[in-house]
CSV table of C-alpha atoms and ligand atoms in Angstrom, one decimal:
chain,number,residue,atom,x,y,z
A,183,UNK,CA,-6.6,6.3,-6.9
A,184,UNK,CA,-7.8,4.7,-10.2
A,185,UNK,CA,-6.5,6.5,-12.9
A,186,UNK,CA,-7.0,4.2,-15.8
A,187,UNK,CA,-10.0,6.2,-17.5
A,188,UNK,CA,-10.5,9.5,-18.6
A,189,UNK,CA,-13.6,11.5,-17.1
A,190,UNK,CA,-13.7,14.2,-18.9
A,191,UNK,CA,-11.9,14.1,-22.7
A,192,UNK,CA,-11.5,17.0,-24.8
A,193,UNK,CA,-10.6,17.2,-28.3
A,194,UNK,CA,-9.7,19.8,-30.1
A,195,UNK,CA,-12.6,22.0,-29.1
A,196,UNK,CA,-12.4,25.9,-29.8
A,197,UNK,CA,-15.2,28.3,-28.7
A,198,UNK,CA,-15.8,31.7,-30.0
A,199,UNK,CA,-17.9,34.3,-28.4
A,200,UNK,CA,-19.8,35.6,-30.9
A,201,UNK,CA,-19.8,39.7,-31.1
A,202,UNK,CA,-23.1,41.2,-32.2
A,203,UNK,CA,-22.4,44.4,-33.5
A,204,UNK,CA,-19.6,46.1,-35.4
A,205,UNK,CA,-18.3,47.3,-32.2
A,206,UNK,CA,-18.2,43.6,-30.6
A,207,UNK,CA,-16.0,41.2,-32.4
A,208,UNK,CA,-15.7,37.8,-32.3
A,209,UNK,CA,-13.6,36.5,-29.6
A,210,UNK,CA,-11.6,33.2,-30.0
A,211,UNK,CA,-11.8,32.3,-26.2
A,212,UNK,CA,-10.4,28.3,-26.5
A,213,UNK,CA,-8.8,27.0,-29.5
A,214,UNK,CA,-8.0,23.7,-30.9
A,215,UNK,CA,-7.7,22.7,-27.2
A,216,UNK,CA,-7.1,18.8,-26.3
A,217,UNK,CA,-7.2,17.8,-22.7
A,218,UNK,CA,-7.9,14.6,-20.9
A,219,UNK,CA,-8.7,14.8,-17.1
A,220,UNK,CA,-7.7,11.5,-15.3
A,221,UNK,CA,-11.0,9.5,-13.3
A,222,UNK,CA,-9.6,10.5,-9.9
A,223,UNK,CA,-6.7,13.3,-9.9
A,224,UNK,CA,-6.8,16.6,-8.8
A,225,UNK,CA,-5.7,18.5,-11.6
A,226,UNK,CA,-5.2,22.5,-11.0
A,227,UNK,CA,-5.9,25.3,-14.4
A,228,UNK,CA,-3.6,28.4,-13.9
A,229,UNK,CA,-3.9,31.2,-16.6
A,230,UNK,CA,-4.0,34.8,-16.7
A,231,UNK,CA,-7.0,37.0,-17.0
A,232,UNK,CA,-8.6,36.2,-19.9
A,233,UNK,CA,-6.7,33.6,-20.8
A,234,UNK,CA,-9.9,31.3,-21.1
A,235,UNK,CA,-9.9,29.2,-17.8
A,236,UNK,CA,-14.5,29.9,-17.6
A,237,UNK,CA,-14.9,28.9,-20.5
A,238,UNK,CA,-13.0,25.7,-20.7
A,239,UNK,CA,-14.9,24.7,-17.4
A,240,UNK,CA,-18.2,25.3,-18.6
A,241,UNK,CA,-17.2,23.2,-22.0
A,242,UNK,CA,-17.0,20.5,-19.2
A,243,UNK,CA,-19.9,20.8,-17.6
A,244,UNK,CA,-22.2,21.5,-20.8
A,245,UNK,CA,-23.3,24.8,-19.9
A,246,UNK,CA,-21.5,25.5,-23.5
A,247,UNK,CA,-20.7,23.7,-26.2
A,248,UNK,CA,-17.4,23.7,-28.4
A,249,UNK,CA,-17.7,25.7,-31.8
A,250,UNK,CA,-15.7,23.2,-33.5
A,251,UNK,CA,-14.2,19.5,-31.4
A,252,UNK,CA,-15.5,17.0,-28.9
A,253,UNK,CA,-15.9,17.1,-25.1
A,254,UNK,CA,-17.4,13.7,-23.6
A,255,UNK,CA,-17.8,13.6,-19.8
A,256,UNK,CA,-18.2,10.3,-18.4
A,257,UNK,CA,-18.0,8.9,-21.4
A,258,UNK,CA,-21.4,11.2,-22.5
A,259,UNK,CA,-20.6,13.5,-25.6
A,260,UNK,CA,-21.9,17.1,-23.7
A,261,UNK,CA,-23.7,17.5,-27.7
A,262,UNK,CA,-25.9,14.7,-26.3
A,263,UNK,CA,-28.9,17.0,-25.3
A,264,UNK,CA,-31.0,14.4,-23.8
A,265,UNK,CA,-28.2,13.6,-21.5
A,266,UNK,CA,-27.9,16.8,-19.8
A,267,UNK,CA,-28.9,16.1,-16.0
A,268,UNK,CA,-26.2,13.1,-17.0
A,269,UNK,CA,-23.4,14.9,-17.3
A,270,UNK,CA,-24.5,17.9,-14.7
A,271,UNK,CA,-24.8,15.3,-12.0
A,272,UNK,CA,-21.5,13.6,-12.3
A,273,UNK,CA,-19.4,16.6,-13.1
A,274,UNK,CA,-20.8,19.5,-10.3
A,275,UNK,CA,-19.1,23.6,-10.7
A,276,UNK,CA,-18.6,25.7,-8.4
A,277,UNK,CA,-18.0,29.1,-9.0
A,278,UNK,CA,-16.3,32.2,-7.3
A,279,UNK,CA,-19.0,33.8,-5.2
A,280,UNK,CA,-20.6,31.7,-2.9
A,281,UNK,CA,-23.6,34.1,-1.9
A,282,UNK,CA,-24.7,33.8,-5.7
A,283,UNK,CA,-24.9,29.8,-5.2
A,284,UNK,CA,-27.0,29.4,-2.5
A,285,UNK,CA,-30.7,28.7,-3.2
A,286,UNK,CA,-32.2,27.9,0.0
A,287,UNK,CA,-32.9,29.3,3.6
A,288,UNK,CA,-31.4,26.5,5.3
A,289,UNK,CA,-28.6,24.6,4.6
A,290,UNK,CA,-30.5,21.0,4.4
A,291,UNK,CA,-32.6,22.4,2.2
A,292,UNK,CA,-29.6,23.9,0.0
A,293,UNK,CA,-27.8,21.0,-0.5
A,294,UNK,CA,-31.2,19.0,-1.4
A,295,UNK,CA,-31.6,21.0,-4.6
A,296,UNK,CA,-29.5,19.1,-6.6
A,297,UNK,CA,-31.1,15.5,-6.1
A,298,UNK,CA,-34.6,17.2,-5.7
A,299,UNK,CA,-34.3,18.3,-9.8
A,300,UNK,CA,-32.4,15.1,-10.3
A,301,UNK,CA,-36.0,13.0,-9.5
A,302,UNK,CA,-34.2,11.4,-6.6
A,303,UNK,CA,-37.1,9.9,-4.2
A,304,UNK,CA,-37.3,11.5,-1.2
A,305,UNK,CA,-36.4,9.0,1.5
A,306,UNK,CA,-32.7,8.8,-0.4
A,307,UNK,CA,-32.5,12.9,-0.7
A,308,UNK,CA,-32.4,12.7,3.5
A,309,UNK,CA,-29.6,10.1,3.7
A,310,UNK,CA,-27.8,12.0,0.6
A,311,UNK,CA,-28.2,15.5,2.2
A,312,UNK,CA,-27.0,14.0,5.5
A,313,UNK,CA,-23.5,12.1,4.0
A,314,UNK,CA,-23.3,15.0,1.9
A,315,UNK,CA,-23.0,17.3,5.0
A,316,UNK,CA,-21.1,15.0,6.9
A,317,UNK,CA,-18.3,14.7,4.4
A,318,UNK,CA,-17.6,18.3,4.6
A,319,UNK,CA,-18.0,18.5,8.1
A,320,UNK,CA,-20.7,20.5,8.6
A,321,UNK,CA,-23.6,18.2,10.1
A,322,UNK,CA,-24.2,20.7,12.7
A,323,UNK,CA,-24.9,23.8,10.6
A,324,UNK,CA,-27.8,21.8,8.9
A,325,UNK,CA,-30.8,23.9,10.0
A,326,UNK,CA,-28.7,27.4,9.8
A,327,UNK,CA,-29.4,29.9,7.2
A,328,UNK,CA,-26.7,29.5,4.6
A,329,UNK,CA,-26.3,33.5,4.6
A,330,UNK,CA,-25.1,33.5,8.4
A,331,UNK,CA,-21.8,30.8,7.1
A,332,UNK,CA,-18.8,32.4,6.7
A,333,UNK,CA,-17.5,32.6,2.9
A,334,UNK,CA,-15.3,29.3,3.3
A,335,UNK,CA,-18.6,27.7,5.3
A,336,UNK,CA,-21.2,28.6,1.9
A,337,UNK,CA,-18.5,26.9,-0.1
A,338,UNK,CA,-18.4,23.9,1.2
A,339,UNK,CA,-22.5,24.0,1.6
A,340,UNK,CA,-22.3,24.2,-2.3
A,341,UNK,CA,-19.6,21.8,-2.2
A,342,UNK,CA,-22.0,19.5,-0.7
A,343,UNK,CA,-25.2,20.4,-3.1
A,344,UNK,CA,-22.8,18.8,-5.8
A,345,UNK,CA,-21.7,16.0,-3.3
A,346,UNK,CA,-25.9,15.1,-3.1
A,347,UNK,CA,-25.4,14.5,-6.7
A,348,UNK,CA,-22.9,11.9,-6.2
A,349,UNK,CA,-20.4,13.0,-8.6
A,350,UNK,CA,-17.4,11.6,-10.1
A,351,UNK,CA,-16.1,14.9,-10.5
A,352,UNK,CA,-15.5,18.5,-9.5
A,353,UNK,CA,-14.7,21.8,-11.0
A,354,UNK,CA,-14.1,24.6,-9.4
A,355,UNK,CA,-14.1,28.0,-11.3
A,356,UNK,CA,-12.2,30.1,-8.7
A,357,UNK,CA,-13.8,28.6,-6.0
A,358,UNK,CA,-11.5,30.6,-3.2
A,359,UNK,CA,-11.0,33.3,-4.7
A,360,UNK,CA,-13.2,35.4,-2.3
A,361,UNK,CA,-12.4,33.7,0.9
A,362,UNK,CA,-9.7,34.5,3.6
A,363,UNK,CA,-7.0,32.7,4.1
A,364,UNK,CA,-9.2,30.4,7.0
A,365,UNK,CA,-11.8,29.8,4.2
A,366,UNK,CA,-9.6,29.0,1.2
A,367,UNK,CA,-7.7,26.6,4.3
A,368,UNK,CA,-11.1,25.3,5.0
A,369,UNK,CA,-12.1,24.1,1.4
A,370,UNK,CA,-8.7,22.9,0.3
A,371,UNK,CA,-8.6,20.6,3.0
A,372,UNK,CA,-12.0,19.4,1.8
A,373,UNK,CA,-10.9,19.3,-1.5
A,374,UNK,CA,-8.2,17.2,-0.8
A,375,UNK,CA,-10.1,14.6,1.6
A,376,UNK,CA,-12.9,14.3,-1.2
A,377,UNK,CA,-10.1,13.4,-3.8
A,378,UNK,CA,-7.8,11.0,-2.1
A,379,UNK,CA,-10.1,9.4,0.3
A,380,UNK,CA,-13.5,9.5,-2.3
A,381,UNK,CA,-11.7,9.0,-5.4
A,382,UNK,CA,-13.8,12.4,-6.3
A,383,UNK,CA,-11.7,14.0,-9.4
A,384,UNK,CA,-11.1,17.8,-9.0
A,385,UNK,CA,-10.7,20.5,-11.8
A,386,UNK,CA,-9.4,23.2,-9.8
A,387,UNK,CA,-8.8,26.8,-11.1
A,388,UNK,CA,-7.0,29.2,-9.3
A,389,UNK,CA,-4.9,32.1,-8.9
A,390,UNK,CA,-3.3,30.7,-5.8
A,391,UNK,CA,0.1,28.6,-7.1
A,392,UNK,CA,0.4,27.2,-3.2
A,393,UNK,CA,-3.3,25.7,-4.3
A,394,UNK,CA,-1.8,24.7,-7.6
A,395,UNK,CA,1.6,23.0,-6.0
A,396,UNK,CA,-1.2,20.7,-3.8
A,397,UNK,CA,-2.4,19.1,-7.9
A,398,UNK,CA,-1.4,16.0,-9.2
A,399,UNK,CA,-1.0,17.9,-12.6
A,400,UNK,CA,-1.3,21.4,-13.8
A,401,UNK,CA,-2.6,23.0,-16.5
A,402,UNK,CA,-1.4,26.4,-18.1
A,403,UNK,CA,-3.8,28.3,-20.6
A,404,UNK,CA,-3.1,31.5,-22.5
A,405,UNK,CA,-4.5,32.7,-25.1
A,406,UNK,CA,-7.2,29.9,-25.4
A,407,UNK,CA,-4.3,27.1,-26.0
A,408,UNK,CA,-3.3,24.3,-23.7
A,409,UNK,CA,0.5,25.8,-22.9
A,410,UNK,CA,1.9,23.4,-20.1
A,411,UNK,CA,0.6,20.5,-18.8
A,412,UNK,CA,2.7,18.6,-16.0
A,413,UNK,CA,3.7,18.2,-11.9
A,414,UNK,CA,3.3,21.0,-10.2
A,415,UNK,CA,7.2,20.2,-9.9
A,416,UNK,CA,7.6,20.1,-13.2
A,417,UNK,CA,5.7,22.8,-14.4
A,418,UNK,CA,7.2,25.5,-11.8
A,419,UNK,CA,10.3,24.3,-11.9
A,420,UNK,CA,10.2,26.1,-15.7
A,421,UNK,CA,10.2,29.8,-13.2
A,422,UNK,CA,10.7,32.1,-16.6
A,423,UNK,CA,8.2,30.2,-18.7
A,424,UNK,CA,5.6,30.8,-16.3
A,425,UNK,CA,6.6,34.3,-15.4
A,426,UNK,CA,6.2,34.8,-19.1
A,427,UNK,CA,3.3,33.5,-19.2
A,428,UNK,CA,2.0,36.2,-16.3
A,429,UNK,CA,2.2,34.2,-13.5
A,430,UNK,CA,3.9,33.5,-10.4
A,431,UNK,CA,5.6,30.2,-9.1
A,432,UNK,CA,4.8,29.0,-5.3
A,433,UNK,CA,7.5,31.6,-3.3
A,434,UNK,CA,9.9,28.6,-1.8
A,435,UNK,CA,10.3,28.1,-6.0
A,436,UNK,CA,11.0,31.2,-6.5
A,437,UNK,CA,13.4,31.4,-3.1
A,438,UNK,CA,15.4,28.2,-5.0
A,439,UNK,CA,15.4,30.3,-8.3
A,440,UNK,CA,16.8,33.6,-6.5
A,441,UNK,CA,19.6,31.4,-4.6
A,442,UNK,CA,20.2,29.8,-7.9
A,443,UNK,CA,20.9,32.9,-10.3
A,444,UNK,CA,23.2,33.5,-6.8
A,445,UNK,CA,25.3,30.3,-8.1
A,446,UNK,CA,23.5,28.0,-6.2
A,447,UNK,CA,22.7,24.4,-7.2
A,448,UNK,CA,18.9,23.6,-5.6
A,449,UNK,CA,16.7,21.8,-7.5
A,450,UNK,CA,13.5,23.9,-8.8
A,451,UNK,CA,11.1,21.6,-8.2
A,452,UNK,CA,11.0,22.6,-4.6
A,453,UNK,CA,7.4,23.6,-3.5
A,454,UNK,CA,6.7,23.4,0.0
A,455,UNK,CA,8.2,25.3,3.2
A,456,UNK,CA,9.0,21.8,4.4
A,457,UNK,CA,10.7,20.5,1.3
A,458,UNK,CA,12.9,23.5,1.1
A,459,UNK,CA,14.2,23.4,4.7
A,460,UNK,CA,15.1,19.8,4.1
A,461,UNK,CA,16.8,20.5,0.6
A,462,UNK,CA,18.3,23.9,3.0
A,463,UNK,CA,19.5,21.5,6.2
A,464,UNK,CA,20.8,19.1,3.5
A,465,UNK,CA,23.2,21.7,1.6
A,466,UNK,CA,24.2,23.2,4.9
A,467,UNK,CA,25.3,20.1,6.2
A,468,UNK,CA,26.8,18.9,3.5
A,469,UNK,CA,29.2,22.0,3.3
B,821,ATP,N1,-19.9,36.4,-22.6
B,821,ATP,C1,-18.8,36.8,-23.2
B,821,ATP,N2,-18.9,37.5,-24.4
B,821,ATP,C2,-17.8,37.9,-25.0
B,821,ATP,N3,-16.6,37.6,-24.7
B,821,ATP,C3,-16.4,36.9,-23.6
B,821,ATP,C4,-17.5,36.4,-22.8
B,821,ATP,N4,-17.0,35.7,-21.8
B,821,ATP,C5,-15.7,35.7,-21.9
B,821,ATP,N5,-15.3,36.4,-23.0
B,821,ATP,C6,-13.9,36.6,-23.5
B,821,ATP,O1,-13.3,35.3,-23.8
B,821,ATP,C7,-12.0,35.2,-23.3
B,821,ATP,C8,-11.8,34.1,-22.3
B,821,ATP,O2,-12.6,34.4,-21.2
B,821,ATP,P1,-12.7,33.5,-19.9
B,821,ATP,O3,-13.8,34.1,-19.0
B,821,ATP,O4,-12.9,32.1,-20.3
B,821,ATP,O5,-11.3,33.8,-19.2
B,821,ATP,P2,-10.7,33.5,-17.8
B,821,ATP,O6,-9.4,32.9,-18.0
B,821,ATP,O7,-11.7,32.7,-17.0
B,821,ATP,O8,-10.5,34.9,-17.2
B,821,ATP,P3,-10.6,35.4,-15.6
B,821,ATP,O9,-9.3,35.1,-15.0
B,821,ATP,O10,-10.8,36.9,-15.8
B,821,ATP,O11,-11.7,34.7,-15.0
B,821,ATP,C9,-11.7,36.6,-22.8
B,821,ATP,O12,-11.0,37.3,-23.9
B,821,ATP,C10,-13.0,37.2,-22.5
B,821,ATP,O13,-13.0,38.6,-22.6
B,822,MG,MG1,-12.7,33.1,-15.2
């Protein structure tokens, strides 16, 4: 995928929540944060509660603006006011519960929301509402009521209401979070087709590290700072930076890191069953 540009580029942006009384401080929720997303990866924002993971994805999707710093999304600063629908149309959220995004009675008519308040003429909002549904594989639910989908089903309808939009990118705020294991399966493998075979760019957060391992990059934040940035190999292969940081690494990383304080030799960017069997097969051989 083309990686040469940036589509979304951040620049020392901080935001503060702003307390109103004497008993509701200020909070500093990002600060001095720099970030550039790639046109085109799939880059995965792990964090701990609180850290600030919200609010740096609604700095790139304008629904706030930095205190202090820049954020331009598709090359269109988000201050840019008159250039709202802009920047909401080629960078679509998605956040945690899906019954909260739904907005129509009928799937068809939930995905053509987006283009509908974009101006797009009618005639177009069919064939839109149609590829839309068709890349996420669900052409046959088109005249069902979204509240009879399963969780990982509404996702990808809203999924698709951003797809009608023809974005260049996606972020998703907890996205699986409230699905079953079938659901979060569902929407990753979605994810994942849009991204490699679309050229869509992702902005994934999540509380899943298996999720985060699939990323071309990932991104730590605590404390409203950027703390790691880097491969998921990379970045898990550091197992006590990230546990200090309140997280947890995929568990075949943390099988390698066990074996190693053990007085074994395995790498530590291991992060999938099947890479750790083969790195197993090869030491056991190799004996
Ligand atoms: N509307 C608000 N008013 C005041 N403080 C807020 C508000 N929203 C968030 N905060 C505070 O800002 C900081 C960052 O919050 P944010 O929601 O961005 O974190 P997060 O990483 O998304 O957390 P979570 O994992 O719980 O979703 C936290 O300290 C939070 O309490
Ligand atoms: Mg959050």
């Amino acid at each position: 995928m083309s990686v040469d540009r940036n589509i979304i580029e951040i620049k020392n942006a901080s935001y503060v929540y702003r307390g109103n009384s004497e008993d509701r401080q200020d909070v500093l929720a990002l600060d001095d944060v720099s970030l550039s997303v790639r046109q085109g990866e799939f880059l995965a924002v792990l964090g701990r509660n609180g850290s600030g993971k919200s609010t740096l994805a609604k700095l790139m999707n304008a629904l706030i603006l930095p205190a202090s710093g820049t954020v331009v999304v598709n090359g269109i600063d988000t201050s840019n006011e008159e250039m709202l629908w802009e920047i909401r149309s080629s960078t679509g959220m998605v956040f945690q519960n899906p019954d909260n995004q739904i907005v129509g009675t009928v799937v068809e008519e939930d995905v053509a929301f987006g283009p509908e308040n974009l101006g797009v003429p009618p005639k177009e909002i069919r064939a839109r509402v149609d590829e839309a549904l068709e890349m996420i594989g669900m052409s046959e639910f088109k005249k069902h009521a979204p509240h009879q989908l399963s969780g990982g089903q509404k996702q990808r309808v809203a999924i698709a209401g951003i797809l009608a939009m023809r974005p260049k990118c996606i972020v998703l705020d907890e996205a699986t979070a409230m699905l079953d294991p079938v659901g979060r399966k569902e929407v990753m493998r979605i994810l994942r087709r849009l991204n490699s075979e679309d050229g869509i760019t992702i902005v994934h957060i999540t509380h899943h590290m298996d999720e985060a391992g699939m990323a071309d990059r990932v991104l730590v934040i605590d404390e409203g700072k950027c703390v790691m940035l880097g491969t998921p190999g990379k970045v898990f292969s550091d197992v006590e930076r990230i546990k200090s940081l309140g997280l947890d690494v995929p568990q075949v990383t943390e099988l390698m890191y066990e074996l190693n304080k053990s007085g074994f030799g395995f790498p530590t960017d291991v992060l999938t069953v099947d890479e750790a069997v083969k790195r197993l097969k090869a030491y056991l051989g190799g004996e």
